[in-house]
Coordinates of C-alpha atoms and ligand atoms in Angstrom, one line a residue:
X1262 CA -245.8 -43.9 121.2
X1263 CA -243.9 -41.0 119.3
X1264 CA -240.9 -39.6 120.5
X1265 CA -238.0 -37.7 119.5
X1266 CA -234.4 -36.9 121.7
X1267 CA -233.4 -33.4 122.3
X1268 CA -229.6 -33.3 122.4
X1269 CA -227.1 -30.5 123.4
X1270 CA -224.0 -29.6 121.2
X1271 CA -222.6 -29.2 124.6
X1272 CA -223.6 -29.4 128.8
X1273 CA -225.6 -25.7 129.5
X1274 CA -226.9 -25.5 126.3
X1275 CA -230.6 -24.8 127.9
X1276 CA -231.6 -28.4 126.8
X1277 CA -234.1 -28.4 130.4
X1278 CA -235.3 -25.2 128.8
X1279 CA -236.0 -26.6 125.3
X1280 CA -237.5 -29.7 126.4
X1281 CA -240.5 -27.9 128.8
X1282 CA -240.8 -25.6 125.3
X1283 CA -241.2 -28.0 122.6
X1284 CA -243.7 -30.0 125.2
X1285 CA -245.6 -26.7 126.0
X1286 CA -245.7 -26.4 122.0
X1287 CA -246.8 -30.0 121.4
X1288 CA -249.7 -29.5 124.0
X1289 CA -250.5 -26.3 122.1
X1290 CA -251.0 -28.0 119.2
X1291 CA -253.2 -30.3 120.1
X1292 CA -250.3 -33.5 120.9
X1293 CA -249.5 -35.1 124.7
X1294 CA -246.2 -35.2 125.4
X1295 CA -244.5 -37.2 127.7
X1296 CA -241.3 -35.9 129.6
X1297 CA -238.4 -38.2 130.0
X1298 CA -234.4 -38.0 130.4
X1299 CA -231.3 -40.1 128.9
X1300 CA -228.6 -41.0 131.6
X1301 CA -229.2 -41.1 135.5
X1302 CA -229.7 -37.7 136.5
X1303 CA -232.7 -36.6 138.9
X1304 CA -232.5 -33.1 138.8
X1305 CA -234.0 -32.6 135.0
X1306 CA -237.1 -34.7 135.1
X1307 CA -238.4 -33.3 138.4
X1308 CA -238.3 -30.2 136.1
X1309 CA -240.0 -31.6 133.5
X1310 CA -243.0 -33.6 136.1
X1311 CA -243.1 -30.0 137.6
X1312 CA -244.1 -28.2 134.1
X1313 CA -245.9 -31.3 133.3
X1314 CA -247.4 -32.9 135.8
X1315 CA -246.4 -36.4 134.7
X1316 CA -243.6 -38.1 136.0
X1317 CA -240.4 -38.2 133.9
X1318 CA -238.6 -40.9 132.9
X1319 CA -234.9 -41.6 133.5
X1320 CA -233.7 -43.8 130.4
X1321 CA -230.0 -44.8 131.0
X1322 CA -229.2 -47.7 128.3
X1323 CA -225.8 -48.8 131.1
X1324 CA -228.0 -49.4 133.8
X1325 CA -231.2 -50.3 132.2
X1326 CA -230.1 -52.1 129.1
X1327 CA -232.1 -50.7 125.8
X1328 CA -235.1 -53.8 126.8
X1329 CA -235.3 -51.8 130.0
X1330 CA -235.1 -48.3 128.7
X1331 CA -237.7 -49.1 126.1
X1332 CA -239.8 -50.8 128.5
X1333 CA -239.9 -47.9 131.0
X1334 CA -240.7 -45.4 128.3
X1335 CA -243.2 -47.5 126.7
X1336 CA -245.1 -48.0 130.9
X1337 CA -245.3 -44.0 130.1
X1338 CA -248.1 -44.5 128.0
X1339 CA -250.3 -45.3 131.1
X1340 CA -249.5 -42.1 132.5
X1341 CA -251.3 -40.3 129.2
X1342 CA -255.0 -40.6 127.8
X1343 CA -254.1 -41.2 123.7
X1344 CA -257.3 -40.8 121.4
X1345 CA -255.3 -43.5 118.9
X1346 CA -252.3 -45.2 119.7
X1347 CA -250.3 -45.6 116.3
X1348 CA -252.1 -42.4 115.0
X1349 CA -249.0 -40.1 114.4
X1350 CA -251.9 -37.3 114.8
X1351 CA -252.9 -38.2 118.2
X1352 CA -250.2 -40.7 119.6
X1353 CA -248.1 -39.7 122.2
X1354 CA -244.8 -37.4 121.8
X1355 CA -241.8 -38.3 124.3
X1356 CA -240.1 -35.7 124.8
X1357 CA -236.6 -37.2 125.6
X1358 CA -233.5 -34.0 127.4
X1359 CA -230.6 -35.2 126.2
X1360 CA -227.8 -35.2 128.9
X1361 CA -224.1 -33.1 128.3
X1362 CA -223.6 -33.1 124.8
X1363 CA -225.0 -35.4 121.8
X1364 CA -222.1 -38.0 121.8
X1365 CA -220.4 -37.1 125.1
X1366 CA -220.0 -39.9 128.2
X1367 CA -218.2 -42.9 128.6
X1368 CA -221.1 -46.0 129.7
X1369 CA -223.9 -44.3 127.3
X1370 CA -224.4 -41.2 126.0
X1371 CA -227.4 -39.5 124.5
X1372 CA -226.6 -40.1 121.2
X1373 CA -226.9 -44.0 122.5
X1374 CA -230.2 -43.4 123.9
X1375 CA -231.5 -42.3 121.0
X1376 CA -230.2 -45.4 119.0
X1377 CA -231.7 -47.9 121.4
X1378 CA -235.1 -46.2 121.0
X1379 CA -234.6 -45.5 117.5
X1380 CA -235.8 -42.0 117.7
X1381 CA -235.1 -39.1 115.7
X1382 CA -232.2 -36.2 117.2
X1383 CA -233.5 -32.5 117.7
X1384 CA -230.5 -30.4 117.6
X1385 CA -230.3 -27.8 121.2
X1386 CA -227.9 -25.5 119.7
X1387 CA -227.0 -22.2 121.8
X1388 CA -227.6 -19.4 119.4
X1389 CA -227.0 -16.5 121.3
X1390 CA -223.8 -15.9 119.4
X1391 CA -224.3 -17.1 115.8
X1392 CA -225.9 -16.8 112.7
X1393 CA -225.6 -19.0 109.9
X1394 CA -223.0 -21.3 111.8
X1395 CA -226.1 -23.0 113.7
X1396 CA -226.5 -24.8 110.3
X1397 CA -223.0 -26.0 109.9
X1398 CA -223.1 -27.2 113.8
X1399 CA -226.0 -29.1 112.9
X1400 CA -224.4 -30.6 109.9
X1401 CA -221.4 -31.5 111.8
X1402 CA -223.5 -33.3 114.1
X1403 CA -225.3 -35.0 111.7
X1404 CA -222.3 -36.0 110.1
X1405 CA -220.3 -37.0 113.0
X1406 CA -223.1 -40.1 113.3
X1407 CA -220.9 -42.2 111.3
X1408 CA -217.9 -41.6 113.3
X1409 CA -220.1 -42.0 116.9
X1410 CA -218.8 -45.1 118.8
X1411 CA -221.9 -46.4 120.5
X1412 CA -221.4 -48.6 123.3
X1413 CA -221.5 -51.9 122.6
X1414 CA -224.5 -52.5 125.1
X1415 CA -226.4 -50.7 122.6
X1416 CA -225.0 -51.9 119.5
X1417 CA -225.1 -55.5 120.4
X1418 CA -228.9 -55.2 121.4
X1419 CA -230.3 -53.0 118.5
X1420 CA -230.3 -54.3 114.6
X1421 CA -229.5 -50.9 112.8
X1422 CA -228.5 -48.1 115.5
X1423 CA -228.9 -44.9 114.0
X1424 CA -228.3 -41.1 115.1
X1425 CA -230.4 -39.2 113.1
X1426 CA -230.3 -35.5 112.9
X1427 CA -233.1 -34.3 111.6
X1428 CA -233.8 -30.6 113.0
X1429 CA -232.5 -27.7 115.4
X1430 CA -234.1 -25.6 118.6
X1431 CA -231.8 -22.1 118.6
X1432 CA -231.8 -21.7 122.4
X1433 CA -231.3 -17.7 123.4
X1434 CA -232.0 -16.5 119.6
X1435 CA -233.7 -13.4 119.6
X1436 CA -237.2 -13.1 117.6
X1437 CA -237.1 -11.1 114.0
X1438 CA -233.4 -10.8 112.3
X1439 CA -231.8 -13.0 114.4
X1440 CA -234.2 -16.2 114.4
X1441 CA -235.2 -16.3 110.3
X1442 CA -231.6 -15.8 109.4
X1443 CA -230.7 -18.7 111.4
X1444 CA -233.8 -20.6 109.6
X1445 CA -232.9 -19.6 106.4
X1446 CA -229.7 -20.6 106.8
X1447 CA -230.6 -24.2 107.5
X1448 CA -229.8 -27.6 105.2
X1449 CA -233.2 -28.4 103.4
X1450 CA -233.3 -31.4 105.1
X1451 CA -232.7 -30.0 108.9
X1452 CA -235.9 -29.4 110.1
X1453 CA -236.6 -26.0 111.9
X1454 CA -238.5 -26.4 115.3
X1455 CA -238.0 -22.8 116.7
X1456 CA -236.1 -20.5 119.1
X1457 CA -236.6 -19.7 122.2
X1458 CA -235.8 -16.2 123.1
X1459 CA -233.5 -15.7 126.2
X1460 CA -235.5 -14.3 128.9
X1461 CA -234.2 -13.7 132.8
X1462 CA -237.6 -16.1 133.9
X1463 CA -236.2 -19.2 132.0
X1464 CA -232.8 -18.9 134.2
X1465 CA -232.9 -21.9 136.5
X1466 CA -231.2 -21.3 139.9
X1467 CA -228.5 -23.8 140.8
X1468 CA -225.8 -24.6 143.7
X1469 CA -224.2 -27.8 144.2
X1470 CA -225.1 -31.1 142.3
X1471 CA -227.3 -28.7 139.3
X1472 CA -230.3 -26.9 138.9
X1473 CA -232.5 -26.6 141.8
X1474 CA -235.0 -29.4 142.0
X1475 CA -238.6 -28.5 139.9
X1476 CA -240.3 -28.7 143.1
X1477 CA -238.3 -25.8 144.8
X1478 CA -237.6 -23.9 141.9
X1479 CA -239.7 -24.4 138.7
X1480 CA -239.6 -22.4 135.6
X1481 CA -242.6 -20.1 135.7
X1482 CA -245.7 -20.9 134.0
X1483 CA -245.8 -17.6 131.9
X1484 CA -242.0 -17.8 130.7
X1485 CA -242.7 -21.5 129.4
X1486 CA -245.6 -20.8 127.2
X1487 CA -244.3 -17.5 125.8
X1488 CA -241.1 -19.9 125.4
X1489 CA -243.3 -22.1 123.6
X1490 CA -244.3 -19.6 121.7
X1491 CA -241.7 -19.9 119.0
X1492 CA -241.3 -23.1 119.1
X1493 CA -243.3 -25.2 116.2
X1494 CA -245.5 -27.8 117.5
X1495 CA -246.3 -29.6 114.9
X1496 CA -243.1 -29.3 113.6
X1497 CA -241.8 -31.1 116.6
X1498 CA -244.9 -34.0 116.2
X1499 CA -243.7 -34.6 112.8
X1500 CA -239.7 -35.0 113.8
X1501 CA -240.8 -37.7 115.7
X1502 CA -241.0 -41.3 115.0
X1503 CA -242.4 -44.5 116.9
X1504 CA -240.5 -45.2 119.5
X1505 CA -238.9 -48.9 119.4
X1506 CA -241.0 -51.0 121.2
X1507 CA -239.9 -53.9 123.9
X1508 CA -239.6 -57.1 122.5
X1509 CA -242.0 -58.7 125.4
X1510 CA -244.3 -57.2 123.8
X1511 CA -246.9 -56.1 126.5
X1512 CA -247.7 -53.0 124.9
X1513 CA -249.4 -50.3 127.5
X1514 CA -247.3 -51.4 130.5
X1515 CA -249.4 -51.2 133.4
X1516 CA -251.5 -54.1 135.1
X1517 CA -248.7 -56.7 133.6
X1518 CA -247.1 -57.3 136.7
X1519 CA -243.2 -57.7 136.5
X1520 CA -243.2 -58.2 132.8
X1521 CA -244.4 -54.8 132.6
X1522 CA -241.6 -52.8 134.8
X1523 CA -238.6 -51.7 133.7
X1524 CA -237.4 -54.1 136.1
X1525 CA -236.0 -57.7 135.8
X1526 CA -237.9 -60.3 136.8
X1527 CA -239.4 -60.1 140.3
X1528 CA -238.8 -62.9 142.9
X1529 CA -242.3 -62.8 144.3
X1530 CA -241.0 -61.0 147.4
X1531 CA -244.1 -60.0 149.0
X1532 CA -246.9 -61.9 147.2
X1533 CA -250.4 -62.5 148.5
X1534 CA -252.6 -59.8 149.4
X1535 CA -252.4 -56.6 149.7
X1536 CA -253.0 -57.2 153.9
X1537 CA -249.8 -59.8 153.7
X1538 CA -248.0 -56.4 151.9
X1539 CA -244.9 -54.9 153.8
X1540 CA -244.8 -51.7 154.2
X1541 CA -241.7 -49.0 153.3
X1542 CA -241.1 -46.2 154.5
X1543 CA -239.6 -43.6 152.1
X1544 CA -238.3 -40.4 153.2
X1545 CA -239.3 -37.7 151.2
X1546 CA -238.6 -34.2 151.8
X1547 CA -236.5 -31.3 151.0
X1548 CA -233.0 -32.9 152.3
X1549 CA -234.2 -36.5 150.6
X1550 CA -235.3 -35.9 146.7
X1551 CA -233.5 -38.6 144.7
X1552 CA -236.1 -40.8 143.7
X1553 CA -236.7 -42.6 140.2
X1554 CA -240.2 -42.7 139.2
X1555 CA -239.4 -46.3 138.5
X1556 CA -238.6 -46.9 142.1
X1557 CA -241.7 -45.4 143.1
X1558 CA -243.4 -47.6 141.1
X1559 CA -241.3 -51.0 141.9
X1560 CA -241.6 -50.2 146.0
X1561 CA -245.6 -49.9 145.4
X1562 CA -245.9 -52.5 143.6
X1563 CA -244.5 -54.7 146.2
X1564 CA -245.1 -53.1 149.5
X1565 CA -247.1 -50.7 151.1
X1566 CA -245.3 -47.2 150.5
X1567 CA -245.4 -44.8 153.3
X1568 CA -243.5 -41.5 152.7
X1569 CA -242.7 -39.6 155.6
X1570 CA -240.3 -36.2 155.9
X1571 CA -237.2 -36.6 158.7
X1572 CA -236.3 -32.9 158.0
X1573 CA -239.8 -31.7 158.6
X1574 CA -239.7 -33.5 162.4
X1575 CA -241.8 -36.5 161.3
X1576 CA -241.0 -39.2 163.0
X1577 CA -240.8 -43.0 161.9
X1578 CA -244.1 -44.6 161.1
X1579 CA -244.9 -47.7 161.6
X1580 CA -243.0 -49.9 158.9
X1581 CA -240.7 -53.4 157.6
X1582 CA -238.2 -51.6 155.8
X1583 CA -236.7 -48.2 155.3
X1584 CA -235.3 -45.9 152.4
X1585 CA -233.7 -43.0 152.7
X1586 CA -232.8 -41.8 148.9
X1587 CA -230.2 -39.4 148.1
X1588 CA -230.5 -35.8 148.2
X1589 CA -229.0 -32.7 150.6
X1590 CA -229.4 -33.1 154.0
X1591 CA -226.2 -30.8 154.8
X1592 CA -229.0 -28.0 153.7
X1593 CA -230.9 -29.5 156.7
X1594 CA -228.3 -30.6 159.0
X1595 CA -229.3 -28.9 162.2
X1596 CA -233.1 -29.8 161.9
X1597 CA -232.0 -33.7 161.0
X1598 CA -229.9 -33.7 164.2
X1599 CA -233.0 -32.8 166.0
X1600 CA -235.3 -35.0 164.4
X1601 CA -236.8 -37.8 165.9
X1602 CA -237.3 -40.0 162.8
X1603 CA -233.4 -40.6 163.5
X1604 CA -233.4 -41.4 166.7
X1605 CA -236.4 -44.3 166.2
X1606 CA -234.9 -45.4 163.2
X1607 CA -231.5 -45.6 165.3
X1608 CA -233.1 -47.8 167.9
X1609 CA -235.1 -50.0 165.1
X1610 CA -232.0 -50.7 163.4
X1611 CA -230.3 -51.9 166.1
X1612 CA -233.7 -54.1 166.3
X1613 CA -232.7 -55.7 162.6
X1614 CA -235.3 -53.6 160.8
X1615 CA -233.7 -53.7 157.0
X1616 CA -232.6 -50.0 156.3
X1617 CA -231.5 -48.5 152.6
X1618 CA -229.8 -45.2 152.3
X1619 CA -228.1 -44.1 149.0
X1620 CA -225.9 -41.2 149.4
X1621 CA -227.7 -38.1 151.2
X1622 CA -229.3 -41.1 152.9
X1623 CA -226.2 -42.6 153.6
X1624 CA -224.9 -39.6 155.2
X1625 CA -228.1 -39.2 157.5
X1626 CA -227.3 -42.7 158.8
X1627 CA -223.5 -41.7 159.9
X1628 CA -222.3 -40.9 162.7
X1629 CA -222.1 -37.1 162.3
X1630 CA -222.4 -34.6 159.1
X1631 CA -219.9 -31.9 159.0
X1632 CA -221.0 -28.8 156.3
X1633 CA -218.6 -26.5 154.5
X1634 CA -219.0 -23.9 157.3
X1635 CA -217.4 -26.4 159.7
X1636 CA -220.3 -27.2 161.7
X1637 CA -220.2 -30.9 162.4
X1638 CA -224.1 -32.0 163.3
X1639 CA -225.1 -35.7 164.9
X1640 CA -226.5 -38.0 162.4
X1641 CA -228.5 -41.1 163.2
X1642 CA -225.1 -42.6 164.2
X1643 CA -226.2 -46.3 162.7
X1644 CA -223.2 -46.8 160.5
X1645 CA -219.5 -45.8 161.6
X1646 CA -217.8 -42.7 160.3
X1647 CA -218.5 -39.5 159.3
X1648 CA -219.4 -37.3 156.4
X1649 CA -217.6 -34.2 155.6
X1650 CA -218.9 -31.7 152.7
X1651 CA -216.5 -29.7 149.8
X1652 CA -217.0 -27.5 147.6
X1653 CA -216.4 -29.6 144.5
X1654 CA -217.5 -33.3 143.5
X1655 CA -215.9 -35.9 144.7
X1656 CA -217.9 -38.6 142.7
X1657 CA -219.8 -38.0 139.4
X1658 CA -220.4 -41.0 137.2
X1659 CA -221.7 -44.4 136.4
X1660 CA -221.1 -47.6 139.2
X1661 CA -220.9 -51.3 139.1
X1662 CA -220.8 -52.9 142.4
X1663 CA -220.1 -56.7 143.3
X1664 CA -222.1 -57.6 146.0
X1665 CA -219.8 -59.2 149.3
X1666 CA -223.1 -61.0 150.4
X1667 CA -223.3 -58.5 153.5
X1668 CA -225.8 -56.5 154.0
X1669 CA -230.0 -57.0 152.8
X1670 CA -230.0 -55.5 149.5
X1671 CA -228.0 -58.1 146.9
X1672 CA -227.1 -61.7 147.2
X1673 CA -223.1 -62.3 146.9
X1674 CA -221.7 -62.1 143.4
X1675 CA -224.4 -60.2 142.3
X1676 CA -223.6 -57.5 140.1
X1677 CA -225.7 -53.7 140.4
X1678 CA -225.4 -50.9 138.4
X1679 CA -225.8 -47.0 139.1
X1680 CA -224.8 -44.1 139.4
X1681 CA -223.0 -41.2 142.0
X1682 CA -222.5 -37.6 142.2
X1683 CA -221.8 -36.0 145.0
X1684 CA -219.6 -33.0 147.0
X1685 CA -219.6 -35.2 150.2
X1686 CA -216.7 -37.7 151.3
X1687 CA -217.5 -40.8 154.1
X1688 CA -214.5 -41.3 156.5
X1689 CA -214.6 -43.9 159.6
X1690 CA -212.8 -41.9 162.6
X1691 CA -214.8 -38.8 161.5
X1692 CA -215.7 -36.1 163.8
X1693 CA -218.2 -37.6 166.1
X1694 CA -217.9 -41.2 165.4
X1695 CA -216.8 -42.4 168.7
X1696 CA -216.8 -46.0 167.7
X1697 CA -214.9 -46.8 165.2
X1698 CA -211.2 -45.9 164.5
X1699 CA -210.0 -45.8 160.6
X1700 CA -208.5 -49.3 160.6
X1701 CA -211.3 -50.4 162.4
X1702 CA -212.5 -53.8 160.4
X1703 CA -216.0 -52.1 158.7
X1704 CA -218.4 -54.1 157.2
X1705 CA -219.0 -53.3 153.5
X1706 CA -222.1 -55.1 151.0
X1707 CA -220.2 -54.4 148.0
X1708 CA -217.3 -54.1 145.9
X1709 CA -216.4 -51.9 143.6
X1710 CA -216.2 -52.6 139.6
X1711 CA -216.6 -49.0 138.6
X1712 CA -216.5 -45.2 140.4
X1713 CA -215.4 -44.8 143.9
X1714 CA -217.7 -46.3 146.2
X1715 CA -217.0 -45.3 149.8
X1716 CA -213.2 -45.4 149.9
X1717 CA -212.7 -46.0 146.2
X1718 CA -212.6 -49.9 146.5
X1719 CA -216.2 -50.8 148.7
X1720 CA -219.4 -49.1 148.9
X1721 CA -222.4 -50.2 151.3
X1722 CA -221.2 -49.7 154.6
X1723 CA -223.4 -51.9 156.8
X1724 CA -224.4 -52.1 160.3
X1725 CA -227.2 -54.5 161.6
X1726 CA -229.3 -55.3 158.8
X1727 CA -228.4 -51.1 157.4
X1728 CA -227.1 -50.8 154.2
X1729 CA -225.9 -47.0 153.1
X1730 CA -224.3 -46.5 149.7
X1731 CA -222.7 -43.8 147.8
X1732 CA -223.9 -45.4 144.7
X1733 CA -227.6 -44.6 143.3
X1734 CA -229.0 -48.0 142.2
X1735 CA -231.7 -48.4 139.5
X1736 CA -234.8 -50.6 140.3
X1737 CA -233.4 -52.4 137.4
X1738 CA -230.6 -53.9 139.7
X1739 CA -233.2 -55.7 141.5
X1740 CA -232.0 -53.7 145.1
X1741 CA -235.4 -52.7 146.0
X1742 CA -237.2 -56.6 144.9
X1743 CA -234.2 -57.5 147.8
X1744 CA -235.2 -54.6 149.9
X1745 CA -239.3 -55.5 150.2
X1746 CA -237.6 -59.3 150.3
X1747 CA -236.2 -58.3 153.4
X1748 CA -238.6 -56.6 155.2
X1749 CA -241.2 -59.0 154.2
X1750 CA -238.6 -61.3 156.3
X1751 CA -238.7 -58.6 159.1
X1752 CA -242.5 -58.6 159.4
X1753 CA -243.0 -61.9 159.6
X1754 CA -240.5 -62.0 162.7
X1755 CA -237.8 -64.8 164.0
Ligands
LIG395 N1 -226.4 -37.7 145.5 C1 -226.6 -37.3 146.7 O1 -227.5 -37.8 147.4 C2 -225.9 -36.0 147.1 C3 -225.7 -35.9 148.6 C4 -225.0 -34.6 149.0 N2 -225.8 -33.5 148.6 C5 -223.6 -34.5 148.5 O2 -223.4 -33.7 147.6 O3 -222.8 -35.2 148.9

């Protein structure tokens, strides 16, 4: 597989914009591209899988480590039909959206992604205000490689880490005047892979947390492929290079069993037949959207999935385990309240049934939700305390959590990685939560190494065998191997 990393000069650059472009133009001329995105964000890809149809993958070297990341991109070739693996013709293109700007964050940074794959850098530079400066921006960025402090996660794993600039998208440039002078004005050796012209149809609505999700919201068919209209295909096919492959060497991914997820090595927690499978339930609706495609793919290879959608008054279906991912259920509080997926999984909990929520998920299993207009809502009530929401984050960035021991989804002193954002804030003694009072001795599964957790120092409230975490775990942490592990336990009985 090809693949090249489209990074911002800064966050709002249009990078979402650029990426569905250059992969509308690779299509165009006659390439398959494959959508993916550096650092943990969720919002992005399901843009991309929207435009796409393919899922998009979320590289973060922190929580993946560059074997992971490579090996997750590399499982993308299943996803694509390739007339000649290798052929730089007919390979393959991953299109990897950058995330902020080129060398910006503190655990990785896209700049670090691109190292550990050892692709090429594509330039998003906003040109709605400049001329011949997009040239010098790109030099500078070029430049600036030498200066770059990759993280030593990625330096320590990769022989000769390289940023490579080698050409520039001129997001909102107008066609004519505009776009050649900012091509004529380019280093010889910056390649030039288009403009896209700004256009009210390309404007992504957003509210809290980002863009609205590609699902709810996606960028109109029409405005991508007249974006893609000025935007050089083949250009882009011949910025990229082969992406670094995983030293296991299993090449196409699929049908190798652990060795080919971007997971570490399974513990064989629901071997045997696919009758002997547990089964998951995964909530997946409008107020429950944050879901890695590698999750997806971890839970079903291990378990029977069974999605189901609390907001849209399913109830529970018949399952071993339960996880609620992250996502807005304060835009669904009333019909949550009401819903009677909360109310069985209240009572099954209590039963031991294992339970997972991460964030949104986390605040469904509270005692009570209350949204910015003051409105305080009943939640499943299977963990103490309530959730409040604000108009700002409270949390945005990369966790490390030390497992206590409690809880079903990490053995003590094991150490999981992720991620949290969020405009929410977890109190015990919230409204609603009869139960406990704020001294009251709460169970937590976890620790916290880095971000804020719950209260700052724990995350994983737990309850039963209920688990509910601010932080966003990657599959890579092994949480959802523990997850089937435990409800493999629960099916089998006492
Ligand atoms: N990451 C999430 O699941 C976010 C949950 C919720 N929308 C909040 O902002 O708090």
């Amino acid at each position: 597989m090809y693949g090249l990393v489209l990074g911002g000069t800064a966050s709002g650059v249009g990078k979402t914009v650029a990426a569905l472009a250059v992969s509308r133009a690779l299509s165009e001329a006659g390439h398959d591209p494959v959508p993916a995105k550096a650092g943990p964000d969720y919002i992005d890809p399901s843009h991309h899988a929207a435009a796409l149809g393919r899922p998009s993958r979320t590289l973060d070297t922190w929580m993946q480590g560059v074997e992971g990341v490579r090996r997750n991109l590399h499982r993308a070739a299943a996803d694509v039909d390739r007339a000649a693996p290798g052929d730089p013709a007919t390979d393959a293109v991953a299109v990897v959206e950058g995330m902020m700007g080129l060398y910006d964050g503190s655990a990785t940074s896209t700049a670090a992604t691109a190292a550990a794959l050892d692709v090429p850098v594509v330039l998003v530079v906003d040109a709605g205000a400049g001329m011949q400066s997009v040239g010098a921006t790109a030099l500078g960025f070029r430049e600036y490689a030498a200066h770059a402090d990759l993280p030593a996660h990625v330096r320590d794993a990769v022989d000769d880490p390289r940023v490579d600039v080698v050409g520039v998208v001129a997001q909102k440039a107008h066609t004519g005047r505009h776009a050649d002078g900012i091509r004529e004005a380019l280093p010889d050796d910056i390649a030039w892979l288009g403009h896209v012209p700004p256009a009210d149809d390309l404007m992504v609505p957003d509210r809290h947390l980002g863009l609205e999700m590609g699902d709810e919201a996606p960028v109109p068919e029409a405005a991508i492929a007249e974006a893609a209209e000025t935007v050089d295909g083949e250009a882009a096919a011949r910025a990229a290079r082969p992406v670094a492959p995983p030293s296991a060497a299993e090449g196409s991914g699929r049908g190798g069993g652990v060795a080919g997820t971007d997971t570490p090595g399974g513990r064989g927690a629901a071997g045997g037949t696919d009758g002997d499978r547990p089964t998951v339930a995964v909530a997946a609706d409008d107020a429950f959207r944050f879901v890695y495609p590698a999750t997806r793919e971890r839970l079903r290879e291990l378990a029977t999935v069974e999605p189901f959608a609390p907001a849209a008054g399913d109830d529970l279906p018949d399952c071993d385990a339960v996880y609620l991912p992250g996502g807005y259920p304060e835009n669904h509080a009333a019909a949550l309240s009401s819903s009677p997926a909360l109310s069985t999984l209240a009572d099954r909990a209590a039963d031991g049934l294992p339970v997972l929520g991460e964030c949104g998920g986390l605040m469904a299993l509270s005692a009570s939700l209350t949204t910015v207009d003051g409105e305080t809502h009943r939640m499943a009530g299977i963990l103490p305390g309530g959730v409040r929401m604000h108009d700002r984050y409270r949390a945005l960035d990369h966790v490390e959590l030390r497992a206590t021991g409690d809880g079903v989804t990490a053995a003590a002193g094991e150490r999981h990685r992720g991620h949290e954002f969020h405009y929410s804030s977890h109190a015990l003694g919230e409204a609603g939560d009869a139960s406990v009072s704020p001294d009251a001795d709460a169970r937590f599964a976890f620790d916290v190494e880095r971000g804020e957790g719950i209260d700052g120092d724990r995350d994983g409230l737990v309850a039963h065998r209920t688990v509910g975490t601010y932080a966003h775990r990657h599959p890579a942490s092994g949480a959802f191997d523990r997850l089937v592990a435990a409800a493999d336990e629960y099916a089998r009985g006492p």
